[in-house]
Amino acid sequence: MTTNMQKNLSITPEILDAIHAGKPIVALESTILSHGMPYPQNVEFAHKVEEIVRGEGAIPATTAIIGGKLKIGLNAEELEIMCKAENVGKVSRRDVATYLATGMTGATTVATTMMIASMAGIRFFATGGIGGVHRGAEKTMDISADLQELANTPVCVVCAGAKSLLDLGLTLEYLETMGVPVLGLRTDELPAFYCRTSGFKLDYNCESEETVAKIMKTKWELGLKGGAVVGNPIPEEYALDYDEMEKVITKAIDMANEQGIHGKALTPFLLSHIKDMTDGVSFASNLQLAYNNAVAASRIAVAYSKL
């Protein structure tokens, strides 16, 4: 870690000790708290997801930008700031330097969480779903920065696939072009966030977390740059019907187009309207898939630390 990096990073003593000792650590993002969930349910979620990681034998490392620092590990007061989300921006890679230099408070997206985790040498990250190629991107060029981050930053991202409001086929094509492995954890198909299946076949079905850990170790030992996506389907009892969700998503996208919503504002707008249109069922599913990913990422991190 360079001196400049150290100057900008603020790592809790517990996580710093874990890094030096080679213990399993799982990074967690804060955009899900500030821009993905209402207060105070997000506070409960933030504490529970950290408890789940600890329960599996790993150390949670929630990231954010507070007071001109890239924070790795948040205390209860800092978690509260992220959850209340007053003047908390949504920070992708392009925004990081501006937020640090001006002292603004920012919630980290998948891309920024990967970037910060990598700076500290943290290899595994649990999130809900990655960003990707938006529907209609052939006209709008709306492609999430998460995909470039996956191509360049050595962090393994465990998720319930890509958010189902995206163009999943084009997202997979983009990842393939960028050389990013997309692994299924006990699934042959890319999960579609709220839904266990998407109709898009994956090349590799990993039967265990240990298999994922071995693949990641091999990839990085070879000096192959970038990370990987691990698609971990939502537990069956919380999964939603794919065709029903497609109707809801299409309706939400039409609303966004009518209101001229795009860029950073699009995903929070769509998730919020999908929640309303499903009477909150999609929100409950969102919580469960995130908890499930925290379990899987922790088990992969533990297996990796033993190799």
mmCIF file of C-alpha atoms in Angstrom:
data_model
loop_
_atom_site.group_PDB
_atom_site.id
_atom_site.type_symbol
_atom_site.label_atom_id
_atom_site.label_comp_id
_atom_site.label_asym_id
_atom_site.label_seq_id
_atom_site.Cartn_x
_atom_site.Cartn_y
_atom_site.Cartn_z
ATOM 1 C CA MET A 1 0.000 0.000 0.000
ATOM 2 C CA THR A 2 1.502 3.355 -1.028
ATOM 3 C CA THR A 3 1.811 6.267 1.423
ATOM 4 C CA ASN A 4 -0.767 8.239 -0.586
ATOM 5 C CA MET A 5 -3.179 5.344 -0.322
ATOM 6 C CA GLN A 6 -2.618 5.070 3.434
ATOM 7 C CA LYS A 7 -3.290 8.802 3.760
ATOM 8 C CA ASN A 8 -6.746 8.357 2.216
ATOM 9 C CA LEU A 9 -7.708 5.017 3.788
ATOM 10 C CA SER A 10 -9.181 4.697 7.265
ATOM 11 C CA ILE A 11 -9.281 1.052 8.350
ATOM 12 C CA THR A 12 -10.606 -0.098 11.741
ATOM 13 C CA PRO A 13 -7.974 -1.771 13.980
ATOM 14 C CA GLU A 14 -9.868 -5.080 13.883
ATOM 15 C CA ILE A 15 -9.866 -5.191 10.071
ATOM 16 C CA LEU A 16 -6.241 -4.019 9.874
ATOM 17 C CA ASP A 17 -5.202 -6.867 12.199
ATOM 18 C CA ALA A 18 -7.234 -9.331 10.110
ATOM 19 C CA ILE A 19 -5.530 -8.129 6.893
ATOM 20 C CA HIS A 20 -2.064 -8.591 8.401
ATOM 21 C CA ALA A 21 -2.993 -12.019 9.809
ATOM 22 C CA GLY A 22 -4.497 -13.215 6.504
ATOM 23 C CA LYS A 23 -7.886 -13.815 8.116
ATOM 24 C CA PRO A 24 -11.033 -14.047 5.956
ATOM 25 C CA ILE A 25 -12.661 -10.638 5.380
ATOM 26 C CA VAL A 26 -15.820 -9.798 3.428
ATOM 27 C CA ALA A 27 -16.344 -6.299 2.050
ATOM 28 C CA LEU A 28 -19.870 -4.835 2.128
ATOM 29 C CA GLU A 29 -21.165 -1.793 0.232
ATOM 30 C CA SER A 30 -23.094 1.181 1.620
ATOM 31 C CA THR A 31 -25.196 2.215 -1.418
ATOM 32 C CA ILE A 32 -27.605 -0.582 -0.493
ATOM 33 C CA LEU A 33 -28.076 1.247 2.839
ATOM 34 C CA SER A 34 -28.246 4.864 1.659
ATOM 35 C CA HIS A 35 -29.999 4.454 -1.686
ATOM 36 C CA GLY A 36 -31.523 0.969 -1.643
ATOM 37 C CA MET A 37 -33.522 0.736 1.579
ATOM 38 C CA PRO A 38 -35.713 2.941 3.766
ATOM 39 C CA TYR A 39 -34.712 4.084 7.269
ATOM 40 C CA PRO A 40 -34.765 2.501 9.864
ATOM 41 C CA GLN A 41 -35.072 -0.957 8.216
ATOM 42 C CA ASN A 42 -31.637 -0.359 6.691
ATOM 43 C CA VAL A 43 -30.050 0.021 10.167
ATOM 44 C CA GLU A 44 -31.378 -3.384 11.178
ATOM 45 C CA PHE A 45 -30.152 -4.818 7.856
ATOM 46 C CA ALA A 46 -26.671 -3.265 8.245
ATOM 47 C CA HIS A 47 -26.170 -4.849 11.678
ATOM 48 C CA LYS A 48 -27.684 -8.187 10.688
ATOM 49 C CA VAL A 49 -25.552 -8.623 7.557
ATOM 50 C CA GLU A 50 -22.394 -7.959 9.606
ATOM 51 C CA GLU A 51 -23.559 -10.499 12.228
ATOM 52 C CA ILE A 52 -24.081 -13.090 9.466
ATOM 53 C CA VAL A 53 -20.514 -12.594 8.179
ATOM 54 C CA ARG A 54 -19.131 -13.012 11.710
ATOM 55 C CA GLY A 55 -21.300 -16.086 12.268
ATOM 56 C CA GLU A 56 -19.583 -17.746 9.302
ATOM 57 C CA GLY A 57 -16.104 -17.017 10.689
ATOM 58 C CA ALA A 58 -15.180 -13.951 8.619
ATOM 59 C CA ILE A 59 -14.754 -10.251 9.460
ATOM 60 C CA PRO A 60 -17.227 -7.762 7.896
ATOM 61 C CA ALA A 61 -15.789 -4.630 6.263
ATOM 62 C CA THR A 62 -18.516 -2.142 5.320
ATOM 63 C CA THR A 63 -17.143 0.675 3.162
ATOM 64 C CA ALA A 64 -18.103 4.344 2.772
ATOM 65 C CA ILE A 65 -16.573 7.788 2.181
ATOM 66 C CA ILE A 66 -16.799 9.977 5.274
ATOM 67 C CA GLY A 67 -14.788 13.068 6.218
ATOM 68 C CA GLY A 68 -12.369 12.880 3.294
ATOM 69 C CA LYS A 69 -11.468 9.248 4.012
ATOM 70 C CA LEU A 70 -12.149 5.917 2.339
ATOM 71 C CA LYS A 71 -13.550 4.032 5.319
ATOM 72 C CA ILE A 72 -13.147 0.290 5.673
ATOM 73 C CA GLY A 73 -15.255 -0.803 8.599
ATOM 74 C CA LEU A 74 -17.900 1.475 10.096
ATOM 75 C CA ASN A 75 -18.849 1.953 13.746
ATOM 76 C CA ALA A 76 -22.513 2.204 14.846
ATOM 77 C CA GLU A 77 -22.518 6.010 14.512
ATOM 78 C CA GLU A 78 -21.076 5.867 10.967
ATOM 79 C CA LEU A 79 -23.581 3.168 9.949
ATOM 80 C CA GLU A 80 -26.349 5.452 11.222
ATOM 81 C CA ILE A 81 -25.018 8.323 9.037
ATOM 82 C CA MET A 82 -25.119 6.060 5.971
ATOM 83 C CA CYS A 83 -28.605 4.776 6.814
ATOM 84 C CA LYS A 84 -30.132 8.202 7.494
ATOM 85 C CA ALA A 85 -28.664 9.199 4.121
ATOM 86 C CA GLU A 86 -28.868 12.957 4.682
ATOM 87 C CA ASN A 87 -26.622 14.569 2.050
ATOM 88 C CA VAL A 88 -25.083 11.188 1.265
ATOM 89 C CA GLY A 89 -24.198 10.865 -2.427
ATOM 90 C CA LYS A 90 -23.930 7.717 -4.520
ATOM 91 C CA VAL A 91 -20.248 7.362 -5.362
ATOM 92 C CA SER A 92 -18.850 5.461 -8.323
ATOM 93 C CA ARG A 93 -15.175 5.359 -9.370
ATOM 94 C CA ARG A 94 -15.382 8.659 -11.284
ATOM 95 C CA ASP A 95 -16.604 10.493 -8.147
ATOM 96 C CA VAL A 96 -14.088 9.209 -5.586
ATOM 97 C CA ALA A 97 -11.418 11.919 -5.921
ATOM 98 C CA THR A 98 -14.035 14.699 -5.818
ATOM 99 C CA TYR A 99 -15.638 13.311 -2.657
ATOM 100 C CA LEU A 100 -12.288 12.886 -0.894
ATOM 101 C CA ALA A 101 -10.982 16.323 -1.886
ATOM 102 C CA THR A 102 -14.161 18.159 -0.891
ATOM 103 C CA GLY A 103 -14.978 16.148 2.251
ATOM 104 C CA MET A 104 -18.431 15.093 1.031
ATOM 105 C CA THR A 105 -20.099 11.966 2.428
ATOM 106 C CA GLY A 106 -20.691 9.168 -0.039
ATOM 107 C CA ALA A 107 -22.145 5.682 -0.178
ATOM 108 C CA THR A 108 -20.050 3.203 -2.155
ATOM 109 C CA THR A 109 -21.443 1.349 -5.173
ATOM 110 C CA VAL A 110 -20.244 -2.102 -6.247
ATOM 111 C CA ALA A 111 -17.451 -0.487 -8.316
ATOM 112 C CA THR A 112 -16.209 1.760 -5.496
ATOM 113 C CA THR A 113 -16.458 -0.951 -2.851
ATOM 114 C CA MET A 114 -14.334 -3.235 -5.060
ATOM 115 C CA MET A 115 -11.805 -0.456 -5.559
ATOM 116 C CA ILE A 116 -11.519 0.346 -1.828
ATOM 117 C CA ALA A 117 -11.416 -3.349 -0.848
ATOM 118 C CA SER A 118 -8.637 -3.978 -3.340
ATOM 119 C CA MET A 119 -6.567 -1.076 -1.970
ATOM 120 C CA ALA A 120 -6.620 -2.827 1.408
ATOM 121 C CA GLY A 121 -5.982 -6.297 -0.038
ATOM 122 C CA ILE A 122 -9.523 -7.575 0.639
ATOM 123 C CA ARG A 123 -10.482 -10.154 -1.987
ATOM 124 C CA PHE A 124 -14.156 -10.984 -1.360
ATOM 125 C CA PHE A 125 -17.274 -8.862 -1.426
ATOM 126 C CA ALA A 126 -20.968 -9.650 -0.874
ATOM 127 C CA THR A 127 -23.647 -7.511 -2.487
ATOM 128 C CA GLY A 128 -27.264 -7.829 -3.665
ATOM 129 C CA GLY A 129 -26.811 -7.689 -7.428
ATOM 130 C CA ILE A 130 -24.193 -6.138 -9.687
ATOM 131 C CA GLY A 131 -24.948 -3.329 -12.113
ATOM 132 C CA GLY A 132 -24.670 -4.070 -15.807
ATOM 133 C CA VAL A 133 -25.844 -3.143 -19.272
ATOM 134 C CA HIS A 134 -29.186 -1.328 -19.034
ATOM 135 C CA ARG A 135 -32.070 -2.239 -21.310
ATOM 136 C CA GLY A 136 -31.899 -0.011 -24.374
ATOM 137 C CA ALA A 137 -28.158 0.595 -23.875
ATOM 138 C CA GLU A 138 -27.598 0.320 -27.625
ATOM 139 C CA LYS A 139 -29.216 3.801 -27.745
ATOM 140 C CA THR A 140 -28.365 5.268 -24.342
ATOM 141 C CA MET A 141 -24.887 3.716 -23.757
ATOM 142 C CA ASP A 142 -26.004 3.241 -20.132
ATOM 143 C CA ILE A 143 -23.560 0.637 -18.848
ATOM 144 C CA SER A 144 -22.654 0.358 -15.172
ATOM 145 C CA ALA A 145 -19.075 1.118 -14.113
ATOM 146 C CA ASP A 146 -19.291 -2.126 -12.094
ATOM 147 C CA LEU A 147 -18.425 -4.095 -15.245
ATOM 148 C CA GLN A 148 -15.157 -2.247 -15.935
ATOM 149 C CA GLU A 149 -14.243 -2.594 -12.262
ATOM 150 C CA LEU A 150 -14.779 -6.361 -12.481
ATOM 151 C CA ALA A 151 -12.480 -6.449 -15.512
ATOM 152 C CA ASN A 152 -9.656 -4.622 -13.732
ATOM 153 C CA THR A 153 -9.903 -5.019 -9.959
ATOM 154 C CA PRO A 154 -9.003 -8.306 -8.217
ATOM 155 C CA VAL A 155 -12.103 -8.774 -6.080
ATOM 156 C CA CYS A 156 -14.551 -11.683 -6.229
ATOM 157 C CA VAL A 157 -18.133 -10.399 -6.065
ATOM 158 C CA VAL A 158 -20.801 -12.717 -4.679
ATOM 159 C CA CYS A 159 -24.264 -11.616 -5.798
ATOM 160 C CA ALA A 160 -27.705 -12.840 -6.830
ATOM 161 C CA GLY A 161 -26.617 -12.235 -10.424
ATOM 162 C CA ALA A 162 -27.229 -8.833 -12.008
ATOM 163 C CA LYS A 163 -30.218 -6.701 -11.060
ATOM 164 C CA SER A 164 -33.171 -8.086 -13.026
ATOM 165 C CA LEU A 165 -34.069 -4.637 -14.371
ATOM 166 C CA LEU A 166 -30.969 -4.861 -16.630
ATOM 167 C CA ASP A 167 -30.373 -6.537 -19.977
ATOM 168 C CA LEU A 168 -28.913 -9.772 -18.596
ATOM 169 C CA GLY A 169 -27.848 -11.190 -21.970
ATOM 170 C CA LEU A 170 -25.855 -8.084 -22.903
ATOM 171 C CA THR A 171 -24.394 -7.910 -19.387
ATOM 172 C CA LEU A 172 -23.030 -11.461 -19.798
ATOM 173 C CA GLU A 173 -21.685 -10.618 -23.280
ATOM 174 C CA TYR A 174 -19.876 -7.560 -21.897
ATOM 175 C CA LEU A 175 -18.340 -9.572 -19.030
ATOM 176 C CA GLU A 176 -17.163 -12.230 -21.480
ATOM 177 C CA THR A 177 -15.525 -9.588 -23.697
ATOM 178 C CA MET A 178 -13.748 -8.205 -20.624
ATOM 179 C CA GLY A 179 -12.503 -11.667 -19.590
ATOM 180 C CA VAL A 180 -14.485 -11.760 -16.339
ATOM 181 C CA PRO A 181 -15.375 -15.282 -15.137
ATOM 182 C CA VAL A 182 -19.047 -15.647 -14.204
ATOM 183 C CA LEU A 183 -19.411 -18.654 -11.915
ATOM 184 C CA GLY A 184 -22.667 -20.179 -10.719
ATOM 185 C CA LEU A 185 -22.755 -21.343 -7.099
ATOM 186 C CA ARG A 186 -24.794 -24.558 -7.346
ATOM 187 C CA THR A 187 -26.614 -23.213 -10.413
ATOM 188 C CA ASP A 188 -26.324 -23.637 -14.191
ATOM 189 C CA GLU A 189 -28.030 -20.299 -14.906
ATOM 190 C CA LEU A 190 -27.321 -16.690 -14.099
ATOM 191 C CA PRO A 191 -29.666 -15.811 -11.227
ATOM 192 C CA ALA A 192 -31.896 -12.799 -11.969
ATOM 193 C CA PHE A 193 -31.824 -11.056 -8.580
ATOM 194 C CA TYR A 194 -35.375 -11.705 -7.239
ATOM 195 C CA CYS A 195 -35.614 -14.832 -9.425
ATOM 196 C CA ARG A 196 -33.522 -17.999 -9.241
ATOM 197 C CA THR A 197 -33.304 -18.417 -13.004
ATOM 198 C CA SER A 198 -32.979 -16.133 -16.029
ATOM 199 C CA GLY A 199 -32.764 -18.501 -19.002
ATOM 200 C CA PHE A 200 -29.091 -17.527 -19.477
ATOM 201 C CA LYS A 201 -26.762 -20.515 -19.088
ATOM 202 C CA LEU A 202 -23.421 -20.134 -17.319
ATOM 203 C CA ASP A 203 -20.260 -21.983 -18.329
ATOM 204 C CA TYR A 204 -19.372 -23.133 -14.812
ATOM 205 C CA ASN A 205 -21.504 -24.530 -12.018
ATOM 206 C CA CYS A 206 -19.404 -24.636 -8.834
ATOM 207 C CA GLU A 207 -20.773 -27.284 -6.498
ATOM 208 C CA SER A 208 -19.105 -25.767 -3.422
ATOM 209 C CA GLU A 209 -17.652 -22.562 -1.982
ATOM 210 C CA GLU A 210 -14.275 -24.355 -1.854
ATOM 211 C CA THR A 211 -14.347 -24.741 -5.654
ATOM 212 C CA VAL A 212 -14.897 -20.993 -6.066
ATOM 213 C CA ALA A 213 -11.998 -20.290 -3.687
ATOM 214 C CA LYS A 214 -9.680 -22.590 -5.688
ATOM 215 C CA ILE A 215 -10.655 -20.943 -8.983
ATOM 216 C CA MET A 216 -9.972 -17.467 -7.556
ATOM 217 C CA LYS A 217 -6.630 -18.544 -6.107
ATOM 218 C CA THR A 218 -5.600 -20.008 -9.467
ATOM 219 C CA LYS A 219 -6.726 -16.925 -11.407
ATOM 220 C CA TRP A 220 -4.764 -14.525 -9.216
ATOM 221 C CA GLU A 221 -1.685 -16.778 -8.986
ATOM 222 C CA LEU A 222 -1.545 -16.712 -12.799
ATOM 223 C CA GLY A 223 -1.482 -12.918 -12.656
ATOM 224 C CA LEU A 224 -4.787 -12.653 -14.553
ATOM 225 C CA LYS A 225 -6.176 -9.227 -13.789
ATOM 226 C CA GLY A 226 -9.651 -8.450 -12.563
ATOM 227 C CA GLY A 227 -12.193 -10.187 -10.415
ATOM 228 C CA ALA A 228 -15.080 -12.576 -10.920
ATOM 229 C CA VAL A 229 -18.828 -12.725 -10.492
ATOM 230 C CA VAL A 230 -20.289 -15.533 -8.399
ATOM 231 C CA GLY A 231 -24.018 -15.943 -9.066
ATOM 232 C CA ASN A 232 -25.710 -17.214 -5.917
ATOM 233 C CA PRO A 233 -29.474 -17.760 -6.369
ATOM 234 C CA ILE A 234 -31.956 -16.330 -3.886
ATOM 235 C CA PRO A 235 -33.268 -19.069 -1.495
ATOM 236 C CA GLU A 236 -36.290 -20.809 -3.052
ATOM 237 C CA GLU A 237 -38.784 -19.743 -0.396
ATOM 238 C CA TYR A 238 -38.122 -16.055 -1.159
ATOM 239 C CA ALA A 239 -37.811 -16.298 -4.948
ATOM 240 C CA LEU A 240 -40.308 -14.455 -7.157
ATOM 241 C CA ASP A 241 -41.799 -15.607 -10.452
ATOM 242 C CA TYR A 242 -39.696 -14.519 -13.444
ATOM 243 C CA ASP A 243 -42.599 -13.728 -15.802
ATOM 244 C CA GLU A 244 -44.495 -11.776 -13.147
ATOM 245 C CA MET A 245 -41.384 -9.736 -12.307
ATOM 246 C CA GLU A 246 -40.752 -9.031 -16.005
ATOM 247 C CA LYS A 247 -44.188 -7.373 -16.248
ATOM 248 C CA VAL A 248 -43.507 -5.243 -13.164
ATOM 249 C CA ILE A 249 -40.013 -4.265 -14.350
ATOM 250 C CA THR A 250 -41.247 -3.309 -17.830
ATOM 251 C CA LYS A 251 -43.903 -1.088 -16.256
ATOM 252 C CA ALA A 252 -41.327 0.582 -13.952
ATOM 253 C CA ILE A 253 -38.939 1.196 -16.895
ATOM 254 C CA ASP A 254 -41.783 2.785 -18.895
ATOM 255 C CA MET A 255 -42.461 5.117 -15.946
ATOM 256 C CA ALA A 256 -38.775 6.071 -15.745
ATOM 257 C CA ASN A 257 -38.685 6.821 -19.489
ATOM 258 C CA GLU A 258 -41.829 8.958 -19.258
ATOM 259 C CA GLN A 259 -40.313 10.963 -16.384
ATOM 260 C CA GLY A 260 -36.874 11.256 -18.017
ATOM 261 C CA ILE A 261 -35.112 9.396 -15.170
ATOM 262 C CA HIS A 262 -31.641 8.141 -16.132
ATOM 263 C CA GLY A 263 -28.020 7.809 -14.927
ATOM 264 C CA LYS A 264 -27.406 7.419 -11.179
ATOM 265 C CA ALA A 265 -31.057 8.076 -10.337
ATOM 266 C CA LEU A 266 -32.403 5.213 -12.474
ATOM 267 C CA THR A 267 -31.717 2.118 -10.331
ATOM 268 C CA PRO A 268 -33.030 3.626 -7.023
ATOM 269 C CA PHE A 269 -36.138 4.875 -8.903
ATOM 270 C CA LEU A 270 -36.820 1.445 -10.425
ATOM 271 C CA LEU A 271 -36.215 -0.486 -7.182
ATOM 272 C CA SER A 272 -38.508 1.860 -5.256
ATOM 273 C CA HIS A 273 -41.342 1.548 -7.800
ATOM 274 C CA ILE A 274 -40.895 -2.234 -8.099
ATOM 275 C CA LYS A 275 -41.219 -2.421 -4.295
ATOM 276 C CA ASP A 276 -44.484 -0.425 -4.418
ATOM 277 C CA MET A 277 -45.884 -2.451 -7.316
ATOM 278 C CA THR A 278 -45.189 -5.762 -5.542
ATOM 279 C CA ASP A 279 -46.631 -4.509 -2.203
ATOM 280 C CA GLY A 280 -43.222 -4.761 -0.561
ATOM 281 C CA VAL A 281 -42.668 -8.429 -1.473
ATOM 282 C CA SER A 282 -39.677 -7.541 -3.664
ATOM 283 C CA PHE A 283 -38.112 -5.643 -0.734
ATOM 284 C CA ALA A 284 -38.387 -8.690 1.547
ATOM 285 C CA SER A 285 -36.764 -10.782 -1.208
ATOM 286 C CA ASN A 286 -34.010 -8.166 -1.586
ATOM 287 C CA LEU A 287 -33.124 -8.524 2.113
ATOM 288 C CA GLN A 288 -33.047 -12.316 1.948
ATOM 289 C CA LEU A 289 -30.874 -12.521 -1.158
ATOM 290 C CA ALA A 290 -28.397 -10.069 0.398
ATOM 291 C CA TYR A 291 -28.198 -12.164 3.596
ATOM 292 C CA ASN A 292 -27.746 -15.307 1.495
ATOM 293 C CA ASN A 293 -24.868 -13.688 -0.428
ATOM 294 C CA ALA A 294 -23.190 -12.660 2.837
ATOM 295 C CA VAL A 295 -23.237 -16.316 3.934
ATOM 296 C CA ALA A 296 -21.767 -17.543 0.624
ATOM 297 C CA ALA A 297 -19.083 -14.836 0.399
ATOM 298 C CA SER A 298 -18.005 -15.536 3.986
ATOM 299 C CA ARG A 299 -17.707 -19.273 3.304
ATOM 300 C CA ILE A 300 -15.686 -18.618 0.135
ATOM 301 C CA ALA A 301 -13.398 -16.195 2.027
ATOM 302 C CA VAL A 302 -12.893 -18.766 4.816
ATOM 303 C CA ALA A 303 -12.102 -21.514 2.266
ATOM 304 C CA TYR A 304 -9.670 -19.188 0.441
ATOM 305 C CA SER A 305 -7.843 -18.336 3.683
ATOM 306 C CA LYS A 306 -7.186 -22.073 4.225
ATOM 307 C CA LEU A 307 -5.630 -22.659 0.797
#
